[in-house]
Amino acid sequence: KQIDAYRKSIQPEELKILFRTYDAVLNWWKGQALLAPSYHIRNVVSNIWNNFLAGVKNPVSYIQAGMLQSGKAKEFKIAGMTGEELLKLAEKRGVLGRGWYAADIPTAIESGLKTTWKKGINPLSQQNYAFRLNKSIGTALENNARLAHFIEKLKGGSSVDDAVMSVKKFLFDYQDLTNFEKTVMKRIFPFYTWTRKNLPLQLENLITQPGKYAGLEKVIKWIENITMGDTKPANEKYLSDYIKNNTAMRVG
């Protein structure tokens, strides 16, 4: 009784209510902040880039992953497994469903069967139809890159364990955080997980694979020359400095 009383005194119910309310507002904000095609595009590009750093660069792997996701290629063999077996293994080992949209933004939409049309059209509800659709699209795009990575590593001779760990190193497991990070850091920094995992990865590969980063600038210049030539749009002076000084790419 004394232990329970002490625990309740340092974790009062009012504080729990405060945290629950804060988390609900924060997750709603994160959900609506990502409600734009631009976020999906950037997410896809960054996933392809991180896969490239891992040596995953065959477009066929992405196509095969898409076919598996759509249920059209469950019978073809990969590393001695049928597509259906590979999908079940990927789900079981945390390859799928552990990305940014799927795991980093907890929402109430998991109780989807209880969704009412009123909640579906309510812009303040996490069960809003737009939020649900946005999360489904984002999760599918993330899973495509994660599954392509898994497939290519298996086809290259990696063991299942090594392939799983490679996916989690380069495309991250957004649930893999300490309790302090989950309860404190994510509340202070809304997109903490991505920064926490991506910065060390990029710094490591900047040292171990500098040639890939040098090649990136060449690709950007090549695309800009095709789409823009030597001209810059007159309204570029109105762009924010963080965009102009970043690795932005002009496409017209």
PDB file of C-alpha atoms in Angstrom:
ATOM      1  CA  LYS A   1       0.000   0.000   0.000  1.00  0.00           C
ATOM      2  CA  GLN A   2       2.823   2.364   0.844  1.00  0.00           C
ATOM      3  CA  ILE A   3       4.539   1.711  -2.495  1.00  0.00           C
ATOM      4  CA  ASP A   4       1.272   2.294  -4.387  1.00  0.00           C
ATOM      5  CA  ALA A   5       0.607   5.485  -2.452  1.00  0.00           C
ATOM      6  CA  TYR A   6       4.115   6.766  -3.196  1.00  0.00           C
ATOM      7  CA  ARG A   7       3.809   5.921  -6.888  1.00  0.00           C
ATOM      8  CA  LYS A   8       0.500   7.783  -7.109  1.00  0.00           C
ATOM      9  CA  SER A   9       1.975  10.793  -5.351  1.00  0.00           C
ATOM     10  CA  ILE A  10       4.791  11.159  -7.893  1.00  0.00           C
ATOM     11  CA  GLN A  11       2.554  10.315 -10.854  1.00  0.00           C
ATOM     12  CA  PRO A  12      -0.724  12.103 -10.079  1.00  0.00           C
ATOM     13  CA  GLU A  13      -3.686  11.392 -12.319  1.00  0.00           C
ATOM     14  CA  GLU A  14      -3.851  15.061 -13.311  1.00  0.00           C
ATOM     15  CA  LEU A  15      -0.350  14.814 -14.784  1.00  0.00           C
ATOM     16  CA  LYS A  16      -1.313  11.747 -16.796  1.00  0.00           C
ATOM     17  CA  ILE A  17      -4.325  13.600 -18.178  1.00  0.00           C
ATOM     18  CA  LEU A  18      -2.082  16.512 -19.117  1.00  0.00           C
ATOM     19  CA  PHE A  19       0.344  14.233 -20.977  1.00  0.00           C
ATOM     20  CA  ARG A  20      -2.478  12.398 -22.753  1.00  0.00           C
ATOM     21  CA  THR A  21      -3.962  15.697 -23.893  1.00  0.00           C
ATOM     22  CA  TYR A  22      -0.572  17.029 -25.001  1.00  0.00           C
ATOM     23  CA  ASP A  23       0.201  13.814 -26.909  1.00  0.00           C
ATOM     24  CA  ALA A  24      -3.195  13.878 -28.628  1.00  0.00           C
ATOM     25  CA  VAL A  25      -2.693  17.478 -29.768  1.00  0.00           C
ATOM     26  CA  LEU A  26       0.897  16.811 -30.852  1.00  0.00           C
ATOM     27  CA  ASN A  27      -0.042  13.716 -32.847  1.00  0.00           C
ATOM     28  CA  TRP A  28      -2.936  15.568 -34.481  1.00  0.00           C
ATOM     29  CA  TRP A  29      -0.544  18.377 -35.441  1.00  0.00           C
ATOM     30  CA  LYS A  30       1.986  15.898 -36.862  1.00  0.00           C
ATOM     31  CA  GLY A  31      -0.768  14.194 -38.824  1.00  0.00           C
ATOM     32  CA  GLN A  32      -2.021  17.386 -40.455  1.00  0.00           C
ATOM     33  CA  ALA A  33       1.534  18.716 -40.996  1.00  0.00           C
ATOM     34  CA  LEU A  34       2.236  15.667 -43.160  1.00  0.00           C
ATOM     35  CA  LEU A  35      -0.996  16.026 -45.117  1.00  0.00           C
ATOM     36  CA  ALA A  36       0.673  17.096 -48.363  1.00  0.00           C
ATOM     37  CA  PRO A  37       2.069  15.362 -51.478  1.00  0.00           C
ATOM     38  CA  SER A  38       5.400  17.151 -50.909  1.00  0.00           C
ATOM     39  CA  TYR A  39       6.015  15.143 -47.720  1.00  0.00           C
ATOM     40  CA  HIS A  40       5.370  11.870 -49.531  1.00  0.00           C
ATOM     41  CA  ILE A  41       7.733  12.882 -52.331  1.00  0.00           C
ATOM     42  CA  ARG A  42      10.501  13.837 -49.900  1.00  0.00           C
ATOM     43  CA  ASN A  43       9.934  10.659 -47.930  1.00  0.00           C
ATOM     44  CA  VAL A  44      10.193   8.509 -51.058  1.00  0.00           C
ATOM     45  CA  VAL A  45      13.352  10.309 -52.227  1.00  0.00           C
ATOM     46  CA  SER A  46      15.042   9.975 -48.828  1.00  0.00           C
ATOM     47  CA  ASN A  47      14.139   6.277 -48.659  1.00  0.00           C
ATOM     48  CA  ILE A  48      15.589   5.676 -52.131  1.00  0.00           C
ATOM     49  CA  TRP A  49      18.726   7.598 -51.132  1.00  0.00           C
ATOM     50  CA  ASN A  50      19.207   5.611 -47.918  1.00  0.00           C
ATOM     51  CA  ASN A  51      18.630   2.389 -49.835  1.00  0.00           C
ATOM     52  CA  PHE A  52      21.274   3.538 -52.324  1.00  0.00           C
ATOM     53  CA  LEU A  53      23.716   4.023 -49.442  1.00  0.00           C
ATOM     54  CA  ALA A  54      22.992   0.415 -48.439  1.00  0.00           C
ATOM     55  CA  GLY A  55      23.752  -0.792 -51.977  1.00  0.00           C
ATOM     56  CA  VAL A  56      20.076  -1.288 -52.868  1.00  0.00           C
ATOM     57  CA  LYS A  57      19.742   0.264 -56.315  1.00  0.00           C
ATOM     58  CA  ASN A  58      17.993  -2.222 -58.619  1.00  0.00           C
ATOM     59  CA  PRO A  59      14.606  -0.786 -59.759  1.00  0.00           C
ATOM     60  CA  VAL A  60      13.343  -4.359 -60.179  1.00  0.00           C
ATOM     61  CA  SER A  61      13.364  -4.787 -56.399  1.00  0.00           C
ATOM     62  CA  TYR A  62      10.927  -1.877 -56.011  1.00  0.00           C
ATOM     63  CA  ILE A  63       8.707  -3.309 -58.752  1.00  0.00           C
ATOM     64  CA  GLN A  64       8.704  -6.746 -57.117  1.00  0.00           C
ATOM     65  CA  ALA A  65       7.927  -5.157 -53.755  1.00  0.00           C
ATOM     66  CA  GLY A  66       4.996  -3.296 -55.307  1.00  0.00           C
ATOM     67  CA  MET A  67       3.687  -6.484 -56.890  1.00  0.00           C
ATOM     68  CA  LEU A  68       3.877  -8.276 -53.544  1.00  0.00           C
ATOM     69  CA  GLN A  69       2.076  -5.396 -51.827  1.00  0.00           C
ATOM     70  CA  SER A  70      -0.713  -5.531 -54.397  1.00  0.00           C
ATOM     71  CA  GLY A  71      -1.042  -9.309 -54.054  1.00  0.00           C
ATOM     72  CA  LYS A  72      -0.167  -9.976 -57.705  1.00  0.00           C
ATOM     73  CA  ALA A  73       3.052 -11.915 -57.260  1.00  0.00           C
ATOM     74  CA  LYS A  74       2.673 -14.155 -54.243  1.00  0.00           C
ATOM     75  CA  GLU A  75       3.809 -17.216 -56.151  1.00  0.00           C
ATOM     76  CA  PHE A  76       7.173 -16.110 -57.512  1.00  0.00           C
ATOM     77  CA  LYS A  77      10.252 -17.278 -55.637  1.00  0.00           C
ATOM     78  CA  ILE A  78      12.763 -15.058 -53.834  1.00  0.00           C
ATOM     79  CA  ALA A  79      15.617 -16.626 -51.884  1.00  0.00           C
ATOM     80  CA  GLY A  80      13.764 -19.933 -51.819  1.00  0.00           C
ATOM     81  CA  MET A  81      10.531 -18.395 -50.495  1.00  0.00           C
ATOM     82  CA  THR A  82       7.255 -17.646 -52.192  1.00  0.00           C
ATOM     83  CA  GLY A  83       6.122 -14.055 -52.180  1.00  0.00           C
ATOM     84  CA  GLU A  84       3.462 -14.868 -49.607  1.00  0.00           C
ATOM     85  CA  GLU A  85       6.019 -16.463 -47.282  1.00  0.00           C
ATOM     86  CA  LEU A  86       8.345 -13.496 -47.717  1.00  0.00           C
ATOM     87  CA  LEU A  87       5.576 -11.024 -46.868  1.00  0.00           C
ATOM     88  CA  LYS A  88       4.651 -12.914 -43.703  1.00  0.00           C
ATOM     89  CA  LEU A  89       8.320 -13.048 -42.692  1.00  0.00           C
ATOM     90  CA  ALA A  90       8.779  -9.321 -43.343  1.00  0.00           C
ATOM     91  CA  GLU A  91       5.758  -8.501 -41.177  1.00  0.00           C
ATOM     92  CA  LYS A  92       6.838 -10.847 -38.404  1.00  0.00           C
ATOM     93  CA  ARG A  93      10.400  -9.497 -38.267  1.00  0.00           C
ATOM     94  CA  GLY A  94       9.429  -5.823 -38.227  1.00  0.00           C
ATOM     95  CA  VAL A  95      10.517  -5.000 -41.775  1.00  0.00           C
ATOM     96  CA  LEU A  96       7.049  -3.677 -42.602  1.00  0.00           C
ATOM     97  CA  GLY A  97       4.987  -1.219 -40.628  1.00  0.00           C
ATOM     98  CA  ARG A  98       7.900   0.349 -38.736  1.00  0.00           C
ATOM     99  CA  GLY A  99       8.382   3.476 -40.859  1.00  0.00           C
ATOM    100  CA  TRP A 100       7.696   7.166 -40.272  1.00  0.00           C
ATOM    101  CA  TYR A 101       4.015   7.249 -41.193  1.00  0.00           C
ATOM    102  CA  ALA A 102       3.303   3.766 -39.868  1.00  0.00           C
ATOM    103  CA  ALA A 103       5.008   3.894 -36.470  1.00  0.00           C
ATOM    104  CA  ASP A 104       6.171   7.407 -35.578  1.00  0.00           C
ATOM    105  CA  ILE A 105       2.713   9.008 -35.466  1.00  0.00           C
ATOM    106  CA  PRO A 106       0.506   7.079 -33.040  1.00  0.00           C
ATOM    107  CA  THR A 107      -3.121   7.787 -33.784  1.00  0.00           C
ATOM    108  CA  ALA A 108      -6.553   6.698 -32.734  1.00  0.00           C
ATOM    109  CA  ILE A 109      -7.318   5.375 -36.200  1.00  0.00           C
ATOM    110  CA  GLU A 110      -6.287   1.839 -35.266  1.00  0.00           C
ATOM    111  CA  SER A 111      -9.798   1.478 -33.847  1.00  0.00           C
ATOM    112  CA  GLY A 112     -11.020   1.928 -37.396  1.00  0.00           C
ATOM    113  CA  LEU A 113     -14.127  -0.209 -36.973  1.00  0.00           C
ATOM    114  CA  LYS A 114     -15.479   2.345 -34.508  1.00  0.00           C
ATOM    115  CA  THR A 115     -15.056   5.272 -36.884  1.00  0.00           C
ATOM    116  CA  THR A 116     -18.252   7.194 -37.500  1.00  0.00           C
ATOM    117  CA  TRP A 117     -18.938   9.522 -40.395  1.00  0.00           C
ATOM    118  CA  LYS A 118     -18.976  12.432 -37.945  1.00  0.00           C
ATOM    119  CA  LYS A 119     -15.427  11.630 -36.839  1.00  0.00           C
ATOM    120  CA  GLY A 120     -14.480  11.055 -40.457  1.00  0.00           C
ATOM    121  CA  ILE A 121     -15.359  14.589 -41.484  1.00  0.00           C
ATOM    122  CA  ASN A 122     -14.242  16.240 -38.243  1.00  0.00           C
ATOM    123  CA  PRO A 123     -10.954  18.082 -39.023  1.00  0.00           C
ATOM    124  CA  LEU A 124      -9.946  17.868 -35.338  1.00  0.00           C
ATOM    125  CA  SER A 125     -10.325  14.090 -35.166  1.00  0.00           C
ATOM    126  CA  GLN A 126      -7.444  11.707 -35.761  1.00  0.00           C
ATOM    127  CA  GLN A 127      -9.959   9.446 -37.463  1.00  0.00           C
ATOM    128  CA  ASN A 128     -10.551  12.082 -40.114  1.00  0.00           C
ATOM    129  CA  TYR A 129     -10.827  10.463 -43.551  1.00  0.00           C
ATOM    130  CA  ALA A 130      -8.039  12.646 -44.961  1.00  0.00           C
ATOM    131  CA  PHE A 131      -5.665  11.665 -42.122  1.00  0.00           C
ATOM    132  CA  ARG A 132      -6.486   7.986 -42.587  1.00  0.00           C
ATOM    133  CA  LEU A 133      -5.947   8.115 -46.345  1.00  0.00           C
ATOM    134  CA  ASN A 134      -2.725  10.090 -45.945  1.00  0.00           C
ATOM    135  CA  LYS A 135      -1.337   7.592 -43.451  1.00  0.00           C
ATOM    136  CA  SER A 136      -2.303   4.648 -45.668  1.00  0.00           C
ATOM    137  CA  ILE A 137      -0.518   6.177 -48.677  1.00  0.00           C
ATOM    138  CA  GLY A 138       2.553   7.094 -46.635  1.00  0.00           C
ATOM    139  CA  THR A 139       2.752   3.647 -45.059  1.00  0.00           C
ATOM    140  CA  ALA A 140       2.424   1.904 -48.443  1.00  0.00           C
ATOM    141  CA  LEU A 141       5.229   4.022 -49.943  1.00  0.00           C
ATOM    142  CA  GLU A 142       7.473   3.390 -46.944  1.00  0.00           C
ATOM    143  CA  ASN A 143       6.778  -0.339 -46.975  1.00  0.00           C
ATOM    144  CA  ASN A 144       7.661  -0.464 -50.667  1.00  0.00           C
ATOM    145  CA  ALA A 145      11.183   0.841 -49.986  1.00  0.00           C
ATOM    146  CA  ARG A 146      11.592  -1.375 -46.912  1.00  0.00           C
ATOM    147  CA  LEU A 147      10.407  -4.481 -48.756  1.00  0.00           C
ATOM    148  CA  ALA A 148      12.614  -3.674 -51.778  1.00  0.00           C
ATOM    149  CA  HIS A 149      15.614  -3.398 -49.434  1.00  0.00           C
ATOM    150  CA  PHE A 150      14.741  -6.733 -47.801  1.00  0.00           C
ATOM    151  CA  ILE A 151      14.271  -8.457 -51.172  1.00  0.00           C
ATOM    152  CA  GLU A 152      17.525  -7.193 -52.664  1.00  0.00           C
ATOM    153  CA  LYS A 153      19.565  -8.157 -49.610  1.00  0.00           C
ATOM    154  CA  LEU A 154      18.103 -11.669 -49.651  1.00  0.00           C
ATOM    155  CA  LYS A 155      18.743 -11.995 -53.396  1.00  0.00           C
ATOM    156  CA  GLY A 156      22.333 -10.873 -52.746  1.00  0.00           C
ATOM    157  CA  GLY A 157      22.905 -13.777 -50.370  1.00  0.00           C
ATOM    158  CA  SER A 158      22.346 -12.092 -47.003  1.00  0.00           C
ATOM    159  CA  SER A 159      20.785 -14.121 -44.224  1.00  0.00           C
ATOM    160  CA  VAL A 160      17.312 -13.155 -43.033  1.00  0.00           C
ATOM    161  CA  ASP A 161      18.795 -11.693 -39.841  1.00  0.00           C
ATOM    162  CA  ASP A 162      21.314  -9.579 -41.757  1.00  0.00           C
ATOM    163  CA  ALA A 163      18.669  -8.395 -44.220  1.00  0.00           C
ATOM    164  CA  VAL A 164      16.342  -7.373 -41.380  1.00  0.00           C
ATOM    165  CA  MET A 165      19.117  -5.505 -39.563  1.00  0.00           C
ATOM    166  CA  SER A 166      20.112  -3.729 -42.781  1.00  0.00           C
ATOM    167  CA  VAL A 167      16.540  -2.479 -43.264  1.00  0.00           C
ATOM    168  CA  LYS A 168      16.442  -1.237 -39.678  1.00  0.00           C
ATOM    169  CA  LYS A 169      19.820   0.458 -39.982  1.00  0.00           C
ATOM    170  CA  PHE A 170      19.156   2.354 -43.210  1.00  0.00           C
ATOM    171  CA  LEU A 171      15.373   2.849 -43.105  1.00  0.00           C
ATOM    172  CA  PHE A 172      15.083   2.751 -39.305  1.00  0.00           C
ATOM    173  CA  ASP A 173      12.731   1.185 -36.830  1.00  0.00           C
ATOM    174  CA  TYR A 174      10.715   4.104 -35.505  1.00  0.00           C
ATOM    175  CA  GLN A 175       9.634   2.105 -32.462  1.00  0.00           C
ATOM    176  CA  ASP A 176      13.214   1.384 -31.441  1.00  0.00           C
ATOM    177  CA  LEU A 177      13.713   4.112 -28.827  1.00  0.00           C
ATOM    178  CA  THR A 178      14.550   4.193 -25.153  1.00  0.00           C
ATOM    179  CA  ASN A 179      11.797   4.980 -22.681  1.00  0.00           C
ATOM    180  CA  PHE A 180      13.378   8.405 -22.052  1.00  0.00           C
ATOM    181  CA  GLU A 181      13.332   9.174 -25.772  1.00  0.00           C
ATOM    182  CA  LYS A 182       9.690   8.139 -26.074  1.00  0.00           C
ATOM    183  CA  THR A 183       8.430   9.998 -23.028  1.00  0.00           C
ATOM    184  CA  VAL A 184      10.640  13.099 -23.091  1.00  0.00           C
ATOM    185  CA  MET A 185      12.527  13.713 -26.340  1.00  0.00           C
ATOM    186  CA  LYS A 186       9.627  12.993 -28.700  1.00  0.00           C
ATOM    187  CA  ARG A 187       7.425  15.349 -26.706  1.00  0.00           C
ATOM    188  CA  ILE A 188       9.998  18.145 -26.963  1.00  0.00           C
ATOM    189  CA  PHE A 189      10.993  17.542 -30.599  1.00  0.00           C
ATOM    190  CA  PRO A 190       8.006  16.360 -32.711  1.00  0.00           C
ATOM    191  CA  PHE A 191      10.116  14.641 -35.405  1.00  0.00           C
ATOM    192  CA  TYR A 192      12.912  13.587 -33.055  1.00  0.00           C
ATOM    193  CA  THR A 193      13.100   9.949 -34.187  1.00  0.00           C
ATOM    194  CA  TRP A 194      13.992  10.689 -37.803  1.00  0.00           C
ATOM    195  CA  THR A 195      16.692  13.189 -36.837  1.00  0.00           C
ATOM    196  CA  ARG A 196      18.052  10.928 -34.085  1.00  0.00           C
ATOM    197  CA  LYS A 197      18.511   8.018 -36.473  1.00  0.00           C
ATOM    198  CA  ASN A 198      19.280   9.743 -39.773  1.00  0.00           C
ATOM    199  CA  LEU A 199      22.067  12.132 -38.719  1.00  0.00           C
ATOM    200  CA  PRO A 200      24.442   9.408 -37.446  1.00  0.00           C
ATOM    201  CA  LEU A 201      23.749   7.320 -40.562  1.00  0.00           C
ATOM    202  CA  GLN A 202      24.541  10.177 -42.954  1.00  0.00           C
ATOM    203  CA  LEU A 203      27.708  11.157 -41.043  1.00  0.00           C
ATOM    204  CA  GLU A 204      28.914   7.556 -41.030  1.00  0.00           C
ATOM    205  CA  ASN A 205      28.362   7.124 -44.753  1.00  0.00           C
ATOM    206  CA  LEU A 206      29.757  10.558 -45.565  1.00  0.00           C
ATOM    207  CA  ILE A 207      33.051   9.209 -44.210  1.00  0.00           C
ATOM    208  CA  THR A 208      32.816   5.656 -45.552  1.00  0.00           C
ATOM    209  CA  GLN A 209      31.205   6.431 -48.957  1.00  0.00           C
ATOM    210  CA  PRO A 210      32.115  10.036 -49.869  1.00  0.00           C
ATOM    211  CA  GLY A 211      31.879   9.278 -53.596  1.00  0.00           C
ATOM    212  CA  LYS A 212      28.104   8.789 -53.404  1.00  0.00           C
ATOM    213  CA  TYR A 213      27.643  12.228 -51.854  1.00  0.00           C
ATOM    214  CA  ALA A 214      29.864  13.855 -54.472  1.00  0.00           C
ATOM    215  CA  GLY A 215      27.799  12.182 -57.172  1.00  0.00           C
ATOM    216  CA  LEU A 216      24.590  13.581 -55.692  1.00  0.00           C
ATOM    217  CA  GLU A 217      25.621  17.169 -56.463  1.00  0.00           C
ATOM    218  CA  LYS A 218      26.400  16.168 -60.058  1.00  0.00           C
ATOM    219  CA  VAL A 219      22.942  14.632 -60.467  1.00  0.00           C
ATOM    220  CA  ILE A 220      21.296  17.806 -59.119  1.00  0.00           C
ATOM    221  CA  LYS A 221      23.265  20.016 -61.517  1.00  0.00           C
ATOM    222  CA  TRP A 222      22.476  17.721 -64.444  1.00  0.00           C
ATOM    223  CA  ILE A 223      18.723  17.841 -63.740  1.00  0.00           C
ATOM    224  CA  GLU A 224      18.821  21.612 -63.253  1.00  0.00           C
ATOM    225  CA  ASN A 225      20.616  22.094 -66.583  1.00  0.00           C
ATOM    226  CA  ILE A 226      17.937  20.044 -68.344  1.00  0.00           C
ATOM    227  CA  THR A 227      14.963  21.757 -66.711  1.00  0.00           C
ATOM    228  CA  MET A 228      16.293  25.291 -66.200  1.00  0.00           C
ATOM    229  CA  GLY A 229      19.397  25.834 -68.312  1.00  0.00           C
ATOM    230  CA  ASP A 230      21.480  28.730 -67.011  1.00  0.00           C
ATOM    231  CA  THR A 231      18.510  30.797 -65.870  1.00  0.00           C
ATOM    232  CA  LYS A 232      17.081  31.185 -62.393  1.00  0.00           C
ATOM    233  CA  PRO A 233      13.478  32.198 -61.778  1.00  0.00           C
ATOM    234  CA  ALA A 234      13.067  35.888 -60.942  1.00  0.00           C
ATOM    235  CA  ASN A 235      10.979  35.094 -57.883  1.00  0.00           C
ATOM    236  CA  GLU A 236      13.693  32.961 -56.284  1.00  0.00           C
ATOM    237  CA  LYS A 237      14.696  35.929 -54.141  1.00  0.00           C
ATOM    238  CA  TYR A 238      11.517  35.343 -52.143  1.00  0.00           C
ATOM    239  CA  LEU A 239      12.539  31.812 -51.173  1.00  0.00           C
ATOM    240  CA  SER A 240      13.484  31.152 -47.558  1.00  0.00           C
ATOM    241  CA  ASP A 241      17.219  30.949 -46.923  1.00  0.00           C
ATOM    242  CA  TYR A 242      16.918  27.438 -45.494  1.00  0.00           C
ATOM    243  CA  ILE A 243      15.668  26.265 -48.887  1.00  0.00           C
ATOM    244  CA  LYS A 244      18.235  28.160 -50.988  1.00  0.00           C
ATOM    245  CA  ASN A 245      21.126  27.080 -48.766  1.00  0.00           C
ATOM    246  CA  ASN A 246      19.989  23.471 -48.562  1.00  0.00           C
ATOM    247  CA  THR A 247      20.447  20.786 -51.211  1.00  0.00           C
ATOM    248  CA  ALA A 248      17.483  22.136 -53.102  1.00  0.00           C
ATOM    249  CA  MET A 249      16.986  21.193 -56.757  1.00  0.00           C
ATOM    250  CA  ARG A 250      15.393  23.595 -59.246  1.00  0.00           C
ATOM    251  CA  VAL A 251      13.033  21.919 -61.672  1.00  0.00           C
ATOM    252  CA  GLY A 252      11.356  24.913 -63.271  1.00  0.00           C
TER     253      GLY A 252
END
